[in-house]
mmCIF file of C-alpha atoms in Angstrom:
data_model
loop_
_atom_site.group_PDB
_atom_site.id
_atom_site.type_symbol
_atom_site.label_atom_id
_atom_site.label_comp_id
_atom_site.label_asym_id
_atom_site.label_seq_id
_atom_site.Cartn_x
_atom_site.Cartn_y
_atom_site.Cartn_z
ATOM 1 C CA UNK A 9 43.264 197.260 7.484
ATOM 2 C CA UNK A 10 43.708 199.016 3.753
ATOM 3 C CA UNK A 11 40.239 200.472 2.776
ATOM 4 C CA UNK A 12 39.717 201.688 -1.132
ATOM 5 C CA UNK A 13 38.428 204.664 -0.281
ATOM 6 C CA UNK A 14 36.877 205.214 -4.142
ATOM 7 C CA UNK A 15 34.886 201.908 -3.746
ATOM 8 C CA UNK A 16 34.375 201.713 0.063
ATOM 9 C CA UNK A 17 35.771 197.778 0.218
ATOM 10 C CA UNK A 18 38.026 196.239 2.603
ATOM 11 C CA UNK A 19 40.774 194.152 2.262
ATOM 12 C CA UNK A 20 39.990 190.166 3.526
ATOM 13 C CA UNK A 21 43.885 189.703 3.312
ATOM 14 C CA UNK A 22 43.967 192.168 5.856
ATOM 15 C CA UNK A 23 41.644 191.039 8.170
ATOM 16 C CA UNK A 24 42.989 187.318 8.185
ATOM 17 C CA UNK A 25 46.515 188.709 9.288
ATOM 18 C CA UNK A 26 45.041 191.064 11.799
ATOM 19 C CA UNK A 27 42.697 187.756 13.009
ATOM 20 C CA UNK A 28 45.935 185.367 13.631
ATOM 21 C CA UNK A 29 46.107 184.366 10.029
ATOM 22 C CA UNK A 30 45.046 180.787 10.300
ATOM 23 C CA UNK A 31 45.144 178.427 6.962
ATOM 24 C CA UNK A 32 41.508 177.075 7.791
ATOM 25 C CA UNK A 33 39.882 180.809 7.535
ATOM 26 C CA UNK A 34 41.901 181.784 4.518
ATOM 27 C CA UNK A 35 39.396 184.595 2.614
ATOM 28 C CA UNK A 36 39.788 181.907 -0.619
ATOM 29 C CA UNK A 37 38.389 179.050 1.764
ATOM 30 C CA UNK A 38 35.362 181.789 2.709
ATOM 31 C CA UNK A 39 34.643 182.775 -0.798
ATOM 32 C CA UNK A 40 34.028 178.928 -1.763
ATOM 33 C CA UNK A 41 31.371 178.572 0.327
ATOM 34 C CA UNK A 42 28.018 178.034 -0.953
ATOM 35 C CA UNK A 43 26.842 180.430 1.650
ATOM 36 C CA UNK A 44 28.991 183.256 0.568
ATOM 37 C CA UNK A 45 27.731 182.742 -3.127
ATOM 38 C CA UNK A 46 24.871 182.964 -2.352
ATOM 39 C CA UNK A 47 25.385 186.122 -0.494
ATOM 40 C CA UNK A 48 27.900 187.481 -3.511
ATOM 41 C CA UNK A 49 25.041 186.774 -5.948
ATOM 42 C CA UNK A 50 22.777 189.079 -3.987
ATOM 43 C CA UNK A 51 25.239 191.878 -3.309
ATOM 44 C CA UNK A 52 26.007 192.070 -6.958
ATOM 45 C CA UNK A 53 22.478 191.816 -8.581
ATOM 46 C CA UNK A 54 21.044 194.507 -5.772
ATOM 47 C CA UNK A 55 19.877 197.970 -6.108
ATOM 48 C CA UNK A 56 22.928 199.670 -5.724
ATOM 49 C CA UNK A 57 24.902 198.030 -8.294
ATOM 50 C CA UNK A 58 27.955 197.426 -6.066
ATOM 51 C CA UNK A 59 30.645 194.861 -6.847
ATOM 52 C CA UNK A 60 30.954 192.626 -3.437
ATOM 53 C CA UNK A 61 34.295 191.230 -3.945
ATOM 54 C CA UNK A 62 37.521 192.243 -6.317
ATOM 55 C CA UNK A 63 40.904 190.463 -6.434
ATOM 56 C CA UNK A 64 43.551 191.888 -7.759
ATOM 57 C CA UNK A 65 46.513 189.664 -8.832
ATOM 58 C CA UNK A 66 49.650 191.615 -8.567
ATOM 59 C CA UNK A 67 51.441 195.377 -7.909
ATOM 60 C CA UNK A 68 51.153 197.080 -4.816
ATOM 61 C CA UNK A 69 47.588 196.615 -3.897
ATOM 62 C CA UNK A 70 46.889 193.110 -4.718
ATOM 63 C CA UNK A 71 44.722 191.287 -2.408
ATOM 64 C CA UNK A 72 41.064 190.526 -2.114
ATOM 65 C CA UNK A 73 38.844 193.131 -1.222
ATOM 66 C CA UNK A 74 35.195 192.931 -0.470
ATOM 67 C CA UNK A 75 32.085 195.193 0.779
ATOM 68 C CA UNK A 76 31.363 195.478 3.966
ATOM 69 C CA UNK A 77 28.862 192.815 4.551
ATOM 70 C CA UNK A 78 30.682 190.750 3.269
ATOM 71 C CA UNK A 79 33.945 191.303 6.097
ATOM 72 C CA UNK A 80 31.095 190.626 8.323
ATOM 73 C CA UNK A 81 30.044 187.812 6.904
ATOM 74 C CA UNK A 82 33.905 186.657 7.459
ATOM 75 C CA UNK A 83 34.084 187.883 10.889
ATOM 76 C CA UNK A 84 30.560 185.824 12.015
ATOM 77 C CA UNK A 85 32.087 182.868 9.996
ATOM 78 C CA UNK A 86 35.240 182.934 11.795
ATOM 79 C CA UNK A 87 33.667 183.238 14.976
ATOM 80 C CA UNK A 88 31.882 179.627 14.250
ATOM 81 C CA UNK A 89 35.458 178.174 13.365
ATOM 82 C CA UNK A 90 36.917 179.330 15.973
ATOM 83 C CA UNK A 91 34.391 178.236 19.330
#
């Protein structure tokens, strides 16, 4: 898995190819959710000011990267797809 080390984020791209890479647990289909929002919204508006999810678009490190609750906020959501 890439890790920013500046930012301490993770890439989701990463972790989907590493998990079997499945269209149903795509990291866009997980960052619709109204329960990841809601968990976005508090990540960004807490105490230590971090950003809980960046995309970038193009060049050699584009992909989406997120904090570390939120990978295992993927990870527990895949797990319910998946039994």
């Amino acid at each position: 898995l890439k890790k920013k080390k500046r930012t301490a984020v993770l890439g989701l791209n990463d972790l989907h190819r590493a998990s079997g890479g499945k269209a149903k647990s795509q990291p866009s289909y997980f960052l619709r959710t109204q329960q990841t929002q809601d968990l976005v919204n508090k990540i960004n508006h807490s105490a230590n000011m971090q950003s809980a999810v960046r995309v970038i678009n193009g060049g050699e490190n584009r992909g989406t990267y997120v904090c570390k609750q939120l990978v295992i906020a993927y990870g527990a959501q895949k797990l319910e797809i998946e039994v």
